[in-house]
Short mmCIF file of C-alpha atoms in Angstrom, two decimals:
data_model
loop_
_atom_site.label_atom_id
_atom_site.label_comp_id
_atom_site.label_asym_id
_atom_site.label_seq_id
_atom_site.Cartn_x
_atom_site.Cartn_y
_atom_site.Cartn_z
CA UNK A 1 221.85 4.11 78.95
CA UNK A 2 225.23 4.33 80.48
CA UNK A 3 224.87 1.56 83.08
CA UNK A 4 225.87 -2.13 83.06
CA UNK A 5 223.86 -3.95 80.52
CA UNK A 6 222.99 -7.76 80.84
CA UNK A 7 221.32 -9.96 78.24
CA UNK A 8 219.13 -11.85 78.26
CA UNK A 9 217.11 -10.54 81.23
CA UNK A 10 215.43 -13.98 81.47
CA UNK A 11 216.59 -17.36 80.11
CA UNK A 12 214.66 -20.61 80.48
CA UNK A 13 216.49 -23.73 79.34
CA UNK A 14 216.26 -27.44 79.67
CA UNK A 15 218.65 -29.47 81.89
CA UNK A 16 221.72 -30.52 79.89
CA UNK A 17 221.68 -27.41 77.53
CA UNK A 18 224.40 -24.87 77.07
CA UNK A 19 223.78 -21.23 77.99
CA UNK A 20 225.64 -17.87 77.49
CA UNK A 21 224.91 -14.74 79.46
CA UNK A 22 226.33 -11.46 78.32
CA UNK A 23 227.47 -8.33 80.25
CA UNK A 24 228.23 -5.07 78.77
CA UNK A 25 230.02 -2.97 81.36
CA UNK A 26 230.18 0.76 81.71
CA UNK A 27 232.51 2.21 79.11
CA UNK A 28 235.99 2.58 80.52
CA UNK A 29 235.64 0.38 83.50
CA UNK A 30 238.63 -1.89 83.74
CA UNK A 31 237.35 -4.38 86.23
CA UNK A 32 234.36 -6.71 85.72
CA UNK A 33 232.69 -9.09 88.14
CA UNK A 34 230.28 -11.82 87.95
CA UNK A 35 228.17 -12.80 90.99
CA UNK A 36 225.32 -15.38 91.39
CA UNK A 37 222.29 -14.80 93.54
CA UNK A 38 220.16 -17.88 94.45
CA UNK A 39 216.69 -17.52 95.90
CA UNK A 40 216.75 -16.21 99.47
CA UNK A 41 220.40 -15.55 99.47
CA UNK A 42 222.84 -12.71 98.88
CA UNK A 43 225.00 -12.51 95.78
CA UNK A 44 228.01 -14.83 95.73
CA UNK A 45 231.19 -14.09 93.94
CA UNK A 46 232.02 -16.03 90.83
CA UNK A 47 234.89 -14.42 88.89
CA UNK A 48 236.75 -11.18 88.52
CA UNK A 49 238.44 -9.72 85.39
CA UNK A 50 240.95 -7.00 85.32
CA UNK A 51 241.26 -6.10 81.69
CA UNK A 52 241.11 -9.17 79.57
CA UNK A 53 242.37 -11.72 82.06
CA UNK A 54 240.56 -13.53 84.80
CA UNK A 55 242.44 -12.32 87.83
CA UNK A 56 240.33 -14.60 90.17
CA UNK A 57 237.91 -17.34 89.19
CA UNK A 58 237.90 -19.04 92.57
CA UNK A 59 234.19 -18.57 92.91
CA UNK A 60 233.14 -20.63 89.84
CA UNK A 61 231.44 -23.61 91.30
CA UNK A 62 232.82 -26.24 88.91
CA UNK A 63 234.35 -26.71 85.38
CA UNK A 64 230.99 -26.40 83.65
CA UNK A 65 231.30 -22.80 84.30
CA UNK A 66 233.53 -20.52 82.27
CA UNK A 67 233.80 -16.77 81.49
CA UNK A 68 235.61 -14.68 78.97
CA UNK A 69 236.40 -11.08 78.31
CA UNK A 70 238.39 -11.16 75.13
CA UNK A 71 238.66 -7.43 74.41
CA UNK A 72 238.52 -6.19 77.92
CA UNK A 73 235.00 -4.96 77.64
CA UNK A 74 232.12 -7.22 77.09
CA UNK A 75 232.07 -10.49 79.11
CA UNK A 76 230.26 -13.71 78.46
CA UNK A 77 229.55 -16.38 81.17
CA UNK A 78 229.15 -19.69 79.72
CA UNK A 79 227.47 -22.68 81.43
CA UNK A 80 227.74 -26.19 79.91
CA UNK A 81 225.45 -29.06 80.64
CA UNK A 82 223.17 -26.94 82.81
CA UNK A 83 221.61 -28.47 85.86
CA UNK A 84 218.57 -27.36 87.93
CA UNK A 85 220.76 -26.23 90.64
CA UNK A 86 222.26 -23.68 88.35
CA UNK A 87 218.92 -21.74 88.40
CA UNK A 88 219.67 -18.23 89.78
CA UNK A 89 220.09 -14.68 88.91
CA UNK A 90 223.47 -13.95 87.54
CA UNK A 91 224.70 -10.42 88.28
CA UNK A 92 227.48 -8.55 86.44
CA UNK A 93 229.22 -5.53 87.90
CA UNK A 94 231.95 -3.26 86.74
CA UNK A 95 234.25 -0.67 88.33
CA UNK A 96 237.06 1.58 87.45
CA UNK A 97 240.07 0.16 89.30
CA UNK A 98 239.04 -0.69 92.92
CA UNK A 99 236.25 1.96 92.92
CA UNK A 100 232.50 1.61 93.46
CA UNK A 101 230.98 -1.39 91.81
CA UNK A 102 228.07 -0.70 89.50
CA UNK A 103 225.64 -3.67 89.07
CA UNK A 104 223.49 -4.69 86.08
CA UNK A 105 219.88 -5.80 86.56
CA UNK A 106 220.93 -9.52 86.23
CA UNK A 107 220.04 -12.36 84.05
CA UNK A 108 217.51 -14.75 85.60
CA UNK A 109 218.34 -18.32 84.59
CA UNK A 110 215.80 -21.05 85.00
CA UNK A 111 216.78 -24.62 84.23
CA UNK A 112 213.83 -27.04 83.90
CA UNK B 1 237.31 -15.60 105.08
CA UNK B 2 234.75 -13.11 106.08
CA UNK B 3 231.02 -13.65 106.59
CA UNK B 4 228.01 -11.41 107.01
CA UNK B 5 224.89 -12.11 109.01
CA UNK B 6 221.71 -10.08 108.42
CA UNK B 7 219.60 -10.89 111.44
CA UNK B 8 216.12 -10.06 109.93
CA UNK B 9 214.99 -11.47 106.63
CA UNK B 10 211.68 -9.35 106.43
CA UNK B 11 210.95 -6.07 108.14
CA UNK B 12 207.40 -4.66 107.68
CA UNK B 13 207.12 -1.06 108.85
CA UNK B 14 204.65 1.72 108.61
CA UNK B 15 205.24 4.99 106.64
CA UNK B 16 207.09 7.63 108.73
CA UNK B 17 208.11 5.07 111.38
CA UNK B 18 211.82 4.35 112.12
CA UNK B 19 213.48 1.34 110.82
CA UNK B 20 216.74 -0.46 111.79
CA UNK B 21 218.33 -3.37 109.77
CA UNK B 22 220.85 -5.23 111.60
CA UNK B 23 224.18 -6.47 110.17
CA UNK B 24 227.03 -8.39 111.87
CA UNK B 25 230.13 -9.47 110.27
CA UNK B 26 233.09 -11.76 111.11
CA UNK B 27 236.58 -11.27 109.70
CA UNK B 28 240.11 -11.93 110.92
CA UNK B 29 241.34 -8.89 109.10
CA UNK B 30 240.26 -5.29 108.57
CA UNK B 31 237.31 -4.85 106.28
CA UNK B 32 235.35 -2.13 104.42
CA UNK B 33 231.58 -2.27 104.95
CA UNK B 34 228.75 -1.56 102.58
CA UNK B 35 224.95 -1.35 102.38
CA UNK B 36 223.40 -2.03 98.97
CA UNK B 37 219.71 -1.42 97.98
CA UNK B 38 217.78 -3.36 95.35
CA UNK B 39 214.51 -1.76 94.40
CA UNK B 40 211.95 -3.84 92.73
CA UNK B 41 213.04 -4.66 89.10
CA UNK B 42 216.27 -2.83 89.47
CA UNK B 43 219.91 -3.74 90.01
CA UNK B 44 221.86 -3.40 93.16
CA UNK B 45 222.86 0.18 94.14
CA UNK B 46 225.38 1.36 96.60
CA UNK B 47 223.57 3.00 99.50
CA UNK B 48 226.47 3.89 101.77
CA UNK B 49 229.94 2.62 102.69
CA UNK B 50 232.36 2.82 105.57
CA UNK B 51 236.04 2.77 104.55
CA UNK B 52 237.77 4.78 107.28
CA UNK B 53 237.34 7.79 109.42
CA UNK B 54 233.98 8.60 111.14
CA UNK B 55 232.25 5.46 112.10
CA UNK B 56 228.78 7.16 111.29
CA UNK B 57 228.12 7.33 107.64
CA UNK B 58 225.04 8.80 105.90
CA UNK B 59 223.31 8.48 102.56
CA UNK B 60 221.73 11.13 100.57
CA UNK B 61 218.27 9.77 101.18
CA UNK B 62 218.33 9.81 104.99
CA UNK B 63 219.72 6.43 105.86
CA UNK B 64 222.67 6.11 108.25
CA UNK B 65 224.89 3.31 109.53
CA UNK B 66 227.40 3.10 112.29
CA UNK B 67 230.40 0.97 112.22
CA UNK B 68 230.95 -0.70 115.67
CA UNK B 69 234.33 -2.55 115.61
CA UNK B 70 233.89 -4.05 119.10
CA UNK B 71 230.50 -5.49 118.25
CA UNK B 72 231.47 -6.21 114.62
CA UNK B 73 228.38 -4.53 113.53
CA UNK B 74 227.14 -2.16 110.77
CA UNK B 75 223.45 -1.48 111.44
CA UNK B 76 221.47 0.53 109.01
CA UNK B 77 218.91 3.05 110.29
CA UNK B 78 216.37 5.57 109.05
CA UNK B 79 214.40 7.72 111.49
CA UNK B 80 211.34 8.09 109.19
CA UNK B 81 210.68 5.82 106.09
CA UNK B 82 208.79 6.43 102.90
CA UNK B 83 206.81 4.10 100.82
CA UNK B 84 209.65 4.43 98.22
CA UNK B 85 212.03 2.86 100.65
CA UNK B 86 210.40 -0.54 100.01
CA UNK B 87 213.29 -2.57 98.76
CA UNK B 88 215.71 -5.39 99.59
CA UNK B 89 218.73 -4.25 101.45
CA UNK B 90 222.14 -6.12 101.56
CA UNK B 91 224.93 -5.65 103.80
CA UNK B 92 228.45 -6.56 102.41
CA UNK B 93 232.00 -6.53 103.54
CA UNK B 94 235.30 -6.54 101.55
CA UNK B 95 238.72 -7.10 103.08
CA UNK B 96 241.04 -4.17 102.84
CA UNK B 97 243.13 -4.53 99.65
CA UNK B 98 240.84 -7.08 98.28
CA UNK B 99 238.13 -6.76 95.59
CA UNK B 100 235.57 -9.43 96.48
CA UNK B 101 232.40 -8.45 98.18
CA UNK B 102 230.80 -11.01 100.68
CA UNK B 103 227.10 -10.37 100.94
CA UNK B 104 224.52 -11.08 103.62
CA UNK B 105 221.32 -12.85 102.76
CA UNK B 106 219.37 -9.47 102.49
CA UNK B 107 216.46 -7.93 104.42
CA UNK B 108 213.29 -7.12 102.62
CA UNK B 109 211.72 -3.96 103.93
CA UNK B 110 208.10 -3.32 103.04
CA UNK B 111 206.66 0.10 103.98
CA UNK B 112 203.02 0.32 104.27
CA UNK B 113 200.76 3.48 104.50
#
């Protein structure tokens, strides 16, 4: 389809492991966002890319979290030394400039 | 910083009855306002938005929301709901000239026959 694609849809891992979550935005969208949605809460901003660079990473909770977008398209959110509190649904969205955000279905991360 | 409060976490409603989902926000600067909907097993979708102009905005599936600046509210209404409106609804704000959305905690609407 032509929407935002996120993989994996579900990821179960053990505490302390490393995890990568992938986002494939809508073709041609210059802006890409990561949000995190914990149980019972609304999505919270993590990081924003305009092109290849992270224009704003102020929402990343700590230095265990990192995201890249090397070619200005696909983005990977990387979490090191996962903790149980990292369990959430990680949402990716893309937009053309500052237009409407289109969200993917999310990657549900469970840390045991 | 801005914040969003959705006053109801769960709203059960019978089919063909009206529904209102309440949203209040706080911000020291001008904001844009949005309602997003998340149907079961789907991603967030934009339902409607207020950027400027008429304070009453409508969606294509019968929802409407009214921006009330004095009460800092953006309540969502539908006069007659369908089973297919069962979903989670999120109110969100974004400062003008910013890109970050701040979301409320969401309201789960369950429509029963």
